[in-house]
PDB file of C-alpha atoms and ligand atoms in Angstrom:
ATOM      1  CA  UNK V   1     115.450 107.898 105.990  1.00 98.00           C
ATOM      2  CA  UNK V   2     117.786 104.934 105.585  1.00 98.00           C
ATOM      3  CA  UNK V   3     121.118 104.609 107.364  1.00 98.00           C
ATOM      4  CA  UNK V   4     122.841 102.491 104.725  1.00 98.00           C
ATOM      5  CA  UNK V   5     125.897 101.572 106.772  1.00 98.00           C
ATOM      6  CA  UNK V   6     125.958 101.206 110.529  1.00 98.00           C
ATOM      7  CA  UNK V   7     127.771  98.850 112.896  1.00 98.00           C
ATOM      8  CA  UNK V   8     124.980  98.052 115.346  1.00 98.00           C
ATOM      9  CA  UNK V   9     126.992  94.872 115.932  1.00 98.00           C
ATOM     10  CA  UNK V  10     129.871  96.908 117.438  1.00 98.00           C
ATOM     11  CA  UNK V  11     130.469  96.304 121.160  1.00 97.00           C
ATOM     12  CA  UNK V  12     129.968 100.042 121.768  1.00 98.00           C
ATOM     13  CA  UNK V  13     126.221  99.367 121.341  1.00 98.00           C
ATOM     14  CA  UNK V  14     126.036  96.288 123.557  1.00 97.00           C
ATOM     15  CA  UNK V  15     124.576  98.131 126.552  1.00 97.00           C
ATOM     16  CA  UNK V  16     121.919 100.253 124.882  1.00 97.00           C
ATOM     17  CA  UNK V  17     121.259  98.768 121.438  1.00 98.00           C
ATOM     18  CA  UNK V  18     117.483  98.841 121.879  1.00 97.00           C
ATOM     19  CA  UNK V  19     117.497 102.530 122.804  1.00 98.00           C
ATOM     20  CA  UNK V  20     119.765 103.388 119.889  1.00 98.00           C
ATOM     21  CA  UNK V  21     117.441 101.615 117.454  1.00 98.00           C
ATOM     22  CA  UNK V  22     114.304 103.129 119.007  1.00 98.00           C
ATOM     23  CA  UNK V  23     115.600 106.663 118.941  1.00 98.00           C
ATOM     24  CA  UNK V  24     116.424 106.268 115.247  1.00 98.00           C
ATOM     25  CA  UNK V  25     112.842 105.261 114.436  1.00 98.00           C
ATOM     26  CA  UNK V  26     111.414 107.954 116.739  1.00 98.00           C
ATOM     27  CA  UNK V  27     113.530 110.527 114.844  1.00 96.00           C
ATOM     28  CA  UNK V  28     111.818 109.478 111.595  1.00 96.00           C
ATOM     29  CA  UNK V  29     114.278 106.811 110.453  1.00 98.00           C
ATOM     30  CA  UNK V  30     112.959 104.087 108.117  1.00 98.00           C
ATOM     31  CA  UNK V  31     115.587 101.371 108.046  1.00 98.00           C
ATOM     32  CA  UNK V  32     119.164 100.511 108.937  1.00 98.00           C
ATOM     33  CA  UNK V  33     121.682  98.284 107.219  1.00 98.00           C
ATOM     34  CA  UNK V  34     123.870  96.636 109.826  1.00 98.00           C
ATOM     35  CA  UNK V  35     127.283  96.124 108.233  1.00 98.00           C
ATOM     36  CA  UNK V  36     129.879  93.535 109.235  1.00 98.00           C
ATOM     37  CA  UNK V  37     133.667  93.492 109.301  1.00 97.00           C
ATOM     38  CA  UNK V  38     134.549  89.887 110.151  1.00 97.00           C
ATOM     39  CA  UNK V  39     132.982  86.494 110.827  1.00 97.00           C
ATOM     40  CA  UNK V  40     131.745  87.120 114.433  1.00 97.00           C
ATOM     41  CA  UNK V  41     130.268  90.521 113.524  1.00 98.00           C
ATOM     42  CA  UNK V  42     128.515  88.902 110.537  1.00 98.00           C
ATOM     43  CA  UNK V  43     126.811  86.395 112.866  1.00 97.00           C
ATOM     44  CA  UNK V  44     125.843  89.188 115.234  1.00 98.00           C
ATOM     45  CA  UNK V  45     124.491  91.360 112.386  1.00 98.00           C
ATOM     46  CA  UNK V  46     122.234  88.526 111.272  1.00 98.00           C
ATOM     47  CA  UNK V  47     120.901  88.087 114.824  1.00 98.00           C
ATOM     48  CA  UNK V  48     120.172  91.818 115.163  1.00 98.00           C
ATOM     49  CA  UNK V  49     118.367  91.877 111.796  1.00 98.00           C
ATOM     50  CA  UNK V  50     116.329  88.795 112.654  1.00 97.00           C
ATOM     51  CA  UNK V  51     114.798  90.294 115.806  1.00 97.00           C
ATOM     52  CA  UNK V  52     114.239  93.850 114.564  1.00 97.00           C
ATOM     53  CA  UNK V  53     111.860  95.099 111.884  1.00 97.00           C
ATOM     54  CA  UNK V  54     113.399  97.256 109.158  1.00 98.00           C
ATOM     55  CA  UNK V  55     116.948  96.266 110.010  1.00 98.00           C
ATOM     56  CA  UNK V  56     118.906  94.453 107.307  1.00 98.00           C
ATOM     57  CA  UNK V  57     122.412  92.992 107.421  1.00 98.00           C
ATOM     58  CA  UNK V  58     125.541  92.335 105.424  1.00 98.00           C
ATOM     59  CA  UNK V  59     128.334  89.821 105.860  1.00 98.00           C
ATOM     60  CA  UNK V  60     131.972  90.229 104.959  1.00 98.00           C
ATOM     61  CA  UNK V  61     135.577  90.531 106.047  1.00 98.00           C
ATOM     62  CA  UNK V  62     137.207  93.978 106.238  1.00 97.00           C
ATOM     63  CA  UNK V  63     140.749  94.328 104.829  1.00 96.00           C
ATOM     64  CA  UNK V  64     142.090  94.974 108.352  1.00 95.00           C
ATOM     65  CA  UNK V  65     140.928  91.441 109.240  1.00 95.00           C
ATOM     66  CA  UNK V  66     141.982  89.723 106.027  1.00 96.00           C
ATOM     67  CA  UNK V  67     144.137  87.181 107.878  1.00 95.00           C
ATOM     68  CA  UNK V  68     141.021  85.748 109.515  1.00 95.00           C
ATOM     69  CA  UNK V  69     139.283  85.188 106.151  1.00 97.00           C
ATOM     70  CA  UNK V  70     138.033  81.740 105.222  1.00 97.00           C
ATOM     71  CA  UNK V  71     136.091  81.501 101.959  1.00 97.00           C
ATOM     72  CA  UNK V  72     134.120  78.394 102.959  1.00 97.00           C
ATOM     73  CA  UNK V  73     133.110  79.978 106.257  1.00 96.00           C
ATOM     74  CA  UNK V  74     131.784  83.070 104.485  1.00 97.00           C
ATOM     75  CA  UNK V  75     130.018  81.061 101.799  1.00 97.00           C
ATOM     76  CA  UNK V  76     128.268  79.060 104.557  1.00 97.00           C
ATOM     77  CA  UNK V  77     126.909  82.345 105.920  1.00 97.00           C
ATOM     78  CA  UNK V  78     125.428  83.074 102.500  1.00 97.00           C
ATOM     79  CA  UNK V  79     123.936  79.593 102.154  1.00 97.00           C
ATOM     80  CA  UNK V  80     122.344  79.856 105.627  1.00 95.00           C
ATOM     81  CA  UNK V  81     121.277  83.490 105.180  1.00 95.00           C
ATOM     82  CA  UNK V  82     117.972  84.992 106.197  1.00 93.00           C
ATOM     83  CA  UNK V  83     115.977  87.023 103.677  1.00 95.00           C
ATOM     84  CA  UNK V  84     117.392  90.167 105.303  1.00 98.00           C
ATOM     85  CA  UNK V  85     120.881  89.667 103.920  1.00 98.00           C
ATOM     86  CA  UNK V  86     121.317  92.561 101.476  1.00 98.00           C
ATOM     87  CA  UNK V  87     125.021  92.793 100.589  1.00 98.00           C
ATOM     88  CA  UNK V  88     128.578  91.584 100.997  1.00 98.00           C
ATOM     89  CA  UNK V  89     130.608  94.098 102.992  1.00 95.00           C
ATOM     90  CA  UNK V  90     132.478  95.836 104.079  1.00 97.00           C
ATOM     91  CA  UNK V  91     135.257  94.483 101.945  1.00 98.00           C
ATOM     92  CA  UNK V  92     138.088  96.166 100.096  1.00 97.00           C
ATOM     93  CA  UNK V  93     141.617  97.479 100.407  1.00 97.00           C
ATOM     94  CA  UNK V  94     143.196  99.612 103.113  1.00 96.00           C
ATOM     95  CA  UNK V  95     146.772 100.683 102.403  1.00 96.00           C
ATOM     96  CA  UNK V  96     146.517 103.432 105.014  1.00 93.00           C
ATOM     97  CA  UNK V  97     146.344 101.014 107.941  1.00 91.00           C
ATOM     98  CA  UNK V  98     148.385  98.276 106.345  1.00 90.00           C
ATOM     99  CA  UNK V  99     150.807  98.641 103.481  1.00 87.00           C
ATOM    100  CA  UNK V 100     152.649  95.378 104.006  1.00 87.00           C
ATOM    101  CA  UNK V 101     150.026  92.775 103.122  1.00 95.00           C
ATOM    102  CA  UNK V 102     148.662  94.128  99.863  1.00 95.00           C
ATOM    103  CA  UNK V 103     148.702  90.760  98.096  1.00 96.00           C
ATOM    104  CA  UNK V 104     146.703  89.143 100.917  1.00 97.00           C
ATOM    105  CA  UNK V 105     144.197  92.000 100.966  1.00 97.00           C
ATOM    106  CA  UNK V 106     143.693  91.716  97.213  1.00 97.00           C
ATOM    107  CA  UNK V 107     143.226  87.935  97.448  1.00 97.00           C
ATOM    108  CA  UNK V 108     140.562  88.265 100.184  1.00 98.00           C
ATOM    109  CA  UNK V 109     138.829  91.132  98.395  1.00 97.00           C
ATOM    110  CA  UNK V 110     138.584  89.305  95.068  1.00 97.00           C
ATOM    111  CA  UNK V 111     137.436  86.081  96.718  1.00 97.00           C
ATOM    112  CA  UNK V 112     134.519  87.988  98.297  1.00 97.00           C
ATOM    113  CA  UNK V 113     133.741  89.741  95.006  1.00 96.00           C
ATOM    114  CA  UNK V 114     133.462  86.336  93.366  1.00 95.00           C
ATOM    115  CA  UNK V 115     131.045  85.167  96.080  1.00 97.00           C
ATOM    116  CA  UNK V 116     128.978  88.331  95.584  1.00 97.00           C
ATOM    117  CA  UNK V 117     128.749  87.643  91.848  1.00 95.00           C
ATOM    118  CA  UNK V 118     127.947  83.963  92.405  1.00 96.00           C
ATOM    119  CA  UNK V 119     125.095  84.753  94.826  1.00 96.00           C
ATOM    120  CA  UNK V 120     123.952  87.995  93.128  1.00 96.00           C
ATOM    121  CA  UNK V 121     124.578  90.303  96.087  1.00 97.00           C
ATOM    122  CA  UNK V 122     125.792  93.913  95.848  1.00 97.00           C
ATOM    123  CA  UNK V 123     129.082  94.853  97.523  1.00 98.00           C
ATOM    124  CA  UNK V 124     130.064  97.605  99.948  1.00 98.00           C
ATOM    125  CA  UNK V 125     133.666  98.688  99.482  1.00 98.00           C
ATOM    126  CA  UNK V 126     136.005 100.101 102.095  1.00 97.00           C
ATOM    127  CA  UNK V 127     138.929 101.826 100.362  1.00 96.00           C
ATOM    128  CA  UNK V 128     141.727 103.869 101.862  1.00 94.00           C
ATOM    129  CA  UNK V 129     144.749 104.976  99.868  1.00 92.00           C
ATOM    130  CA  UNK V 130     144.013 102.212  97.365  1.00 95.00           C
ATOM    131  CA  UNK V 131     141.731 103.770  94.752  1.00 92.00           C
ATOM    132  CA  UNK V 132     143.821 102.752  91.757  1.00 92.00           C
ATOM    133  CA  UNK V 133     143.945  99.083  92.796  1.00 95.00           C
ATOM    134  CA  UNK V 134     140.227  99.029  93.615  1.00 95.00           C
ATOM    135  CA  UNK V 135     139.432 100.484  90.201  1.00 93.00           C
ATOM    136  CA  UNK V 136     141.569  97.875  88.432  1.00 94.00           C
ATOM    137  CA  UNK V 137     139.959  95.043  90.390  1.00 95.00           C
ATOM    138  CA  UNK V 138     136.460  96.352  89.617  1.00 92.00           C
ATOM    139  CA  UNK V 139     137.297  96.456  85.930  1.00 89.00           C
ATOM    140  CA  UNK V 140     138.850  92.983  85.991  1.00 89.00           C
ATOM    141  CA  UNK V 141     136.222  91.084  88.031  1.00 85.00           C
ATOM    142  CA  UNK V 142     133.188  93.158  86.952  1.00 76.00           C
ATOM    143  CA  UNK V 143     130.986  92.973  90.049  1.00 72.00           C
ATOM    144  CA  UNK V 144     129.240  96.072  88.679  1.00 83.00           C
ATOM    145  CA  UNK V 145     126.242  94.094  87.469  1.00 87.00           C
ATOM    146  CA  UNK V 146     125.418  93.141  91.089  1.00 93.00           C
ATOM    147  CA  UNK V 147     126.018  96.695  92.373  1.00 96.00           C
ATOM    148  CA  UNK V 148     128.986  98.409  94.010  1.00 97.00           C
ATOM    149  CA  UNK V 149     129.011 101.228  96.554  1.00 98.00           C
ATOM    150  CA  UNK V 150     132.092 103.058  97.715  1.00 97.00           C
ATOM    151  CA  UNK V 151     131.399 103.569 101.401  1.00 97.00           C
ATOM    152  CA  UNK V 152     132.659 106.658 103.292  1.00 96.00           C
ATOM    153  CA  UNK V 153     134.010 108.098 100.083  1.00 95.00           C
ATOM    154  CA  UNK V 154     137.051 110.305 100.645  1.00 91.00           C
ATOM    155  CA  UNK V 155     138.742 110.296  97.231  1.00 91.00           C
ATOM    156  CA  UNK V 156     138.858 113.044  94.643  1.00 94.00           C
ATOM    157  CA  UNK V 157     135.992 114.350  92.509  1.00 96.00           C
ATOM    158  CA  UNK V 158     137.831 113.214  89.399  1.00 95.00           C
ATOM    159  CA  UNK V 159     138.077 109.665  90.727  1.00 94.00           C
ATOM    160  CA  UNK V 160     134.440 109.696  91.853  1.00 95.00           C
ATOM    161  CA  UNK V 161     133.443 110.605  88.309  1.00 95.00           C
ATOM    162  CA  UNK V 162     135.461 107.712  86.948  1.00 93.00           C
ATOM    163  CA  UNK V 163     133.730 105.318  89.366  1.00 94.00           C
ATOM    164  CA  UNK V 164     130.290 106.716  88.574  1.00 95.00           C
ATOM    165  CA  UNK V 165     130.916 106.138  84.875  1.00 92.00           C
ATOM    166  CA  UNK V 166     131.265 102.445  85.750  1.00 91.00           C
ATOM    167  CA  UNK V 167     127.975 102.527  87.685  1.00 93.00           C
ATOM    168  CA  UNK V 168     129.485 102.665  91.189  1.00 96.00           C
ATOM    169  CA  UNK V 169     127.487 104.463  93.900  1.00 97.00           C
ATOM    170  CA  UNK V 170     129.125 106.905  96.311  1.00 98.00           C
ATOM    171  CA  UNK V 171     128.159 106.947  99.990  1.00 98.00           C
ATOM    172  CA  UNK V 172     128.852 109.780 102.445  1.00 98.00           C
ATOM    173  CA  UNK V 173     129.381 109.602 106.202  1.00 98.00           C
ATOM    174  CA  UNK V 174     129.537 112.356 108.811  1.00 97.00           C
ATOM    175  CA  UNK V 175     133.083 113.200 107.814  1.00 96.00           C
ATOM    176  CA  UNK V 176     131.731 115.317 104.951  1.00 97.00           C
ATOM    177  CA  UNK V 177     130.600 117.775 107.666  1.00 97.00           C
ATOM    178  CA  UNK V 178     134.115 118.194 109.083  1.00 97.00           C
ATOM    179  CA  UNK V 179     135.889 121.497 108.582  1.00 95.00           C
ATOM    180  CA  UNK V 180     138.962 120.018 106.896  1.00 94.00           C
ATOM    181  CA  UNK V 181     137.174 117.653 104.477  1.00 96.00           C
ATOM    182  CA  UNK V 182     137.308 120.053 101.550  1.00 96.00           C
ATOM    183  CA  UNK V 183     137.771 117.346  98.920  1.00 96.00           C
ATOM    184  CA  UNK V 184     134.792 115.307 100.163  1.00 97.00           C
ATOM    185  CA  UNK V 185     132.553 118.409 100.196  1.00 98.00           C
ATOM    186  CA  UNK V 186     133.545 119.054  96.603  1.00 97.00           C
ATOM    187  CA  UNK V 187     132.451 115.507  95.690  1.00 98.00           C
ATOM    188  CA  UNK V 188     129.176 115.752  97.635  1.00 98.00           C
ATOM    189  CA  UNK V 189     128.380 119.047  95.933  1.00 98.00           C
ATOM    190  CA  UNK V 190     129.089 117.974  92.372  1.00 98.00           C
ATOM    191  CA  UNK V 191     128.250 114.327  91.685  1.00 98.00           C
ATOM    192  CA  UNK V 192     124.810 113.405  90.269  1.00 98.00           C
ATOM    193  CA  UNK V 193     122.132 112.895  92.941  1.00 98.00           C
ATOM    194  CA  UNK V 194     121.213 109.488  91.520  1.00 97.00           C
ATOM    195  CA  UNK V 195     124.713 108.208  92.340  1.00 98.00           C
ATOM    196  CA  UNK V 196     124.745 108.936  96.057  1.00 98.00           C
ATOM    197  CA  UNK V 197     123.403 107.836  99.393  1.00 97.00           C
ATOM    198  CA  UNK V 198     124.053 108.395 103.085  1.00 98.00           C
ATOM    199  CA  UNK V 199     125.308 106.381 106.022  1.00 98.00           C
ATOM    200  CA  UNK V 200     126.575 106.956 109.547  1.00 98.00           C
ATOM    201  CA  UNK V 201     129.273 104.259 109.874  1.00 98.00           C
ATOM    202  CA  UNK V 202     128.225 104.468 113.541  1.00 98.00           C
ATOM    203  CA  UNK V 203     129.716 104.235 116.141  1.00 98.00           C
ATOM    204  CA  UNK V 204     132.417 106.068 114.155  1.00 96.00           C
ATOM    205  CA  UNK V 205     132.579 109.377 112.231  1.00 95.00           C
ATOM    206  CA  UNK V 206     129.876 111.340 114.053  1.00 96.00           C
ATOM    207  CA  UNK V 207     128.656 114.282 111.957  1.00 96.00           C
ATOM    208  CA  UNK V 208     128.741 117.834 113.240  1.00 95.00           C
ATOM    209  CA  UNK V 209     127.458 119.249 115.579  1.00 95.00           C
ATOM    210  CA  UNK V 210     127.909 116.040 117.594  1.00 94.00           C
ATOM    211  CA  UNK V 211     131.486 115.228 116.556  1.00 95.00           C
ATOM    212  CA  UNK V 212     133.334 113.684 119.485  1.00 92.00           C
ATOM    213  CA  UNK V 213     130.264 111.816 120.779  1.00 95.00           C
ATOM    214  CA  UNK V 214     129.562 108.183 119.866  1.00 97.00           C
ATOM    215  CA  UNK V 215     127.797 108.118 116.498  1.00 98.00           C
ATOM    216  CA  UNK V 216     124.264 106.707 116.171  1.00 98.00           C
ATOM    217  CA  UNK V 217     121.947 105.999 113.206  1.00 98.00           C
ATOM    218  CA  UNK V 218     119.720 108.985 114.088  1.00 98.00           C
ATOM    219  CA  UNK V 219     122.573 111.357 113.163  1.00 98.00           C
ATOM    220  CA  UNK V 220     122.340 110.293 109.507  1.00 98.00           C
ATOM    221  CA  UNK V 221     119.854 113.173 109.105  1.00 98.00           C
ATOM    222  CA  UNK V 222     122.582 115.689 110.051  1.00 98.00           C
ATOM    223  CA  UNK V 223     124.800 114.507 107.192  1.00 98.00           C
ATOM    224  CA  UNK V 224     121.959 114.643 104.663  1.00 98.00           C
ATOM    225  CA  UNK V 225     120.933 118.144 105.812  1.00 98.00           C
ATOM    226  CA  UNK V 226     124.520 119.308 105.549  1.00 98.00           C
ATOM    227  CA  UNK V 227     124.849 118.058 101.966  1.00 98.00           C
ATOM    228  CA  UNK V 228     121.455 119.530 101.040  1.00 98.00           C
ATOM    229  CA  UNK V 229     122.719 122.932 102.207  1.00 98.00           C
ATOM    230  CA  UNK V 230     125.970 122.458 100.303  1.00 97.00           C
ATOM    231  CA  UNK V 231     123.981 121.840  97.125  1.00 98.00           C
ATOM    232  CA  UNK V 232     121.364 124.487  97.841  1.00 98.00           C
ATOM    233  CA  UNK V 233     118.464 122.046  97.691  1.00 98.00           C
ATOM    234  CA  UNK V 234     115.675 121.001 100.030  1.00 98.00           C
ATOM    235  CA  UNK V 235     116.807 118.328 102.542  1.00 98.00           C
ATOM    236  CA  UNK V 236     113.557 116.322 102.302  1.00 97.00           C
ATOM    237  CA  UNK V 237     113.844 116.276  98.536  1.00 98.00           C
ATOM    238  CA  UNK V 238     117.454 115.086  98.729  1.00 98.00           C
ATOM    239  CA  UNK V 239     116.606 112.360 101.257  1.00 98.00           C
ATOM    240  CA  UNK V 240     113.741 111.174  99.065  1.00 98.00           C
ATOM    241  CA  UNK V 241     116.098 110.732  96.113  1.00 98.00           C
ATOM    242  CA  UNK V 242     118.984 109.134  98.025  1.00 98.00           C
ATOM    243  CA  UNK V 243     116.626 106.754  99.854  1.00 98.00           C
ATOM    244  CA  UNK V 244     115.238 105.636  96.503  1.00 98.00           C
ATOM    245  CA  UNK V 245     118.799 105.034  95.300  1.00 98.00           C
ATOM    246  CA  UNK V 246     119.572 102.960  98.384  1.00 98.00           C
ATOM    247  CA  UNK V 247     116.344 100.936  98.199  1.00 98.00           C
ATOM    248  CA  UNK V 248     117.008 100.046  94.609  1.00 97.00           C
ATOM    249  CA  UNK V 249     120.653  99.216  95.297  1.00 97.00           C
ATOM    250  CA  UNK V 250     119.990  96.949  98.311  1.00 97.00           C
ATOM    251  CA  UNK V 251     116.730  95.643  96.906  1.00 96.00           C
ATOM    252  CA  UNK V 252     114.732  96.499 100.065  1.00 96.00           C
TER     253      UNK V 252
HETATM  254 ZN1  LIG D   1     132.031 100.689 108.327  1.00 71.05          ZN
END
């Protein structure tokens, strides 16, 4: 199985990164996409991907770090990429953590969308309390031809359907397994299988029954099994479909 979104470059993995990666593969994992949130984590993601088989990487600046964004710096990382660069992300808008710099967030988000279009790379979107603005930007800048995934989706089913109509993929983390995530369960149960895939967002958002522990790529199976049960389908069958979706999306 593929963990389509994991922060192996997070300092929480500095002491046991090799063990974390090994236990994922021992558990039957196929590949991991190491996702970045700023310039230093993008460099680190590339290094991790370069020395490990079946680990790919992304580069990008998260909305929480939009003040550190430099377009030339990011474009240099694309020009000097390895063949394991698979996407731009995570990028987007976060009005939950920061309501006061919306204009700056939008500027940094659209700049990265334009780079993704220029270099034909799909994008991974982080969106919190900003679905309407994200939708408008997607319609205006049309990155849909290169591929768009809404990571850790937590919006409504209605909104998910609107995104899917545009060709956007929906990705689920461990938070779909949480007791209070009723809306997310509704989405996971009802959207078409060809529009979804799974991720851990490790070290964050550990799925049940390990909630509270540090998250790891190997727990991606727990999220997939949970959603398979929700939908009343076989977990292996679900994983086969969502892995195919992810492979096609990231071109791996
Ligand atoms: Zn993330």
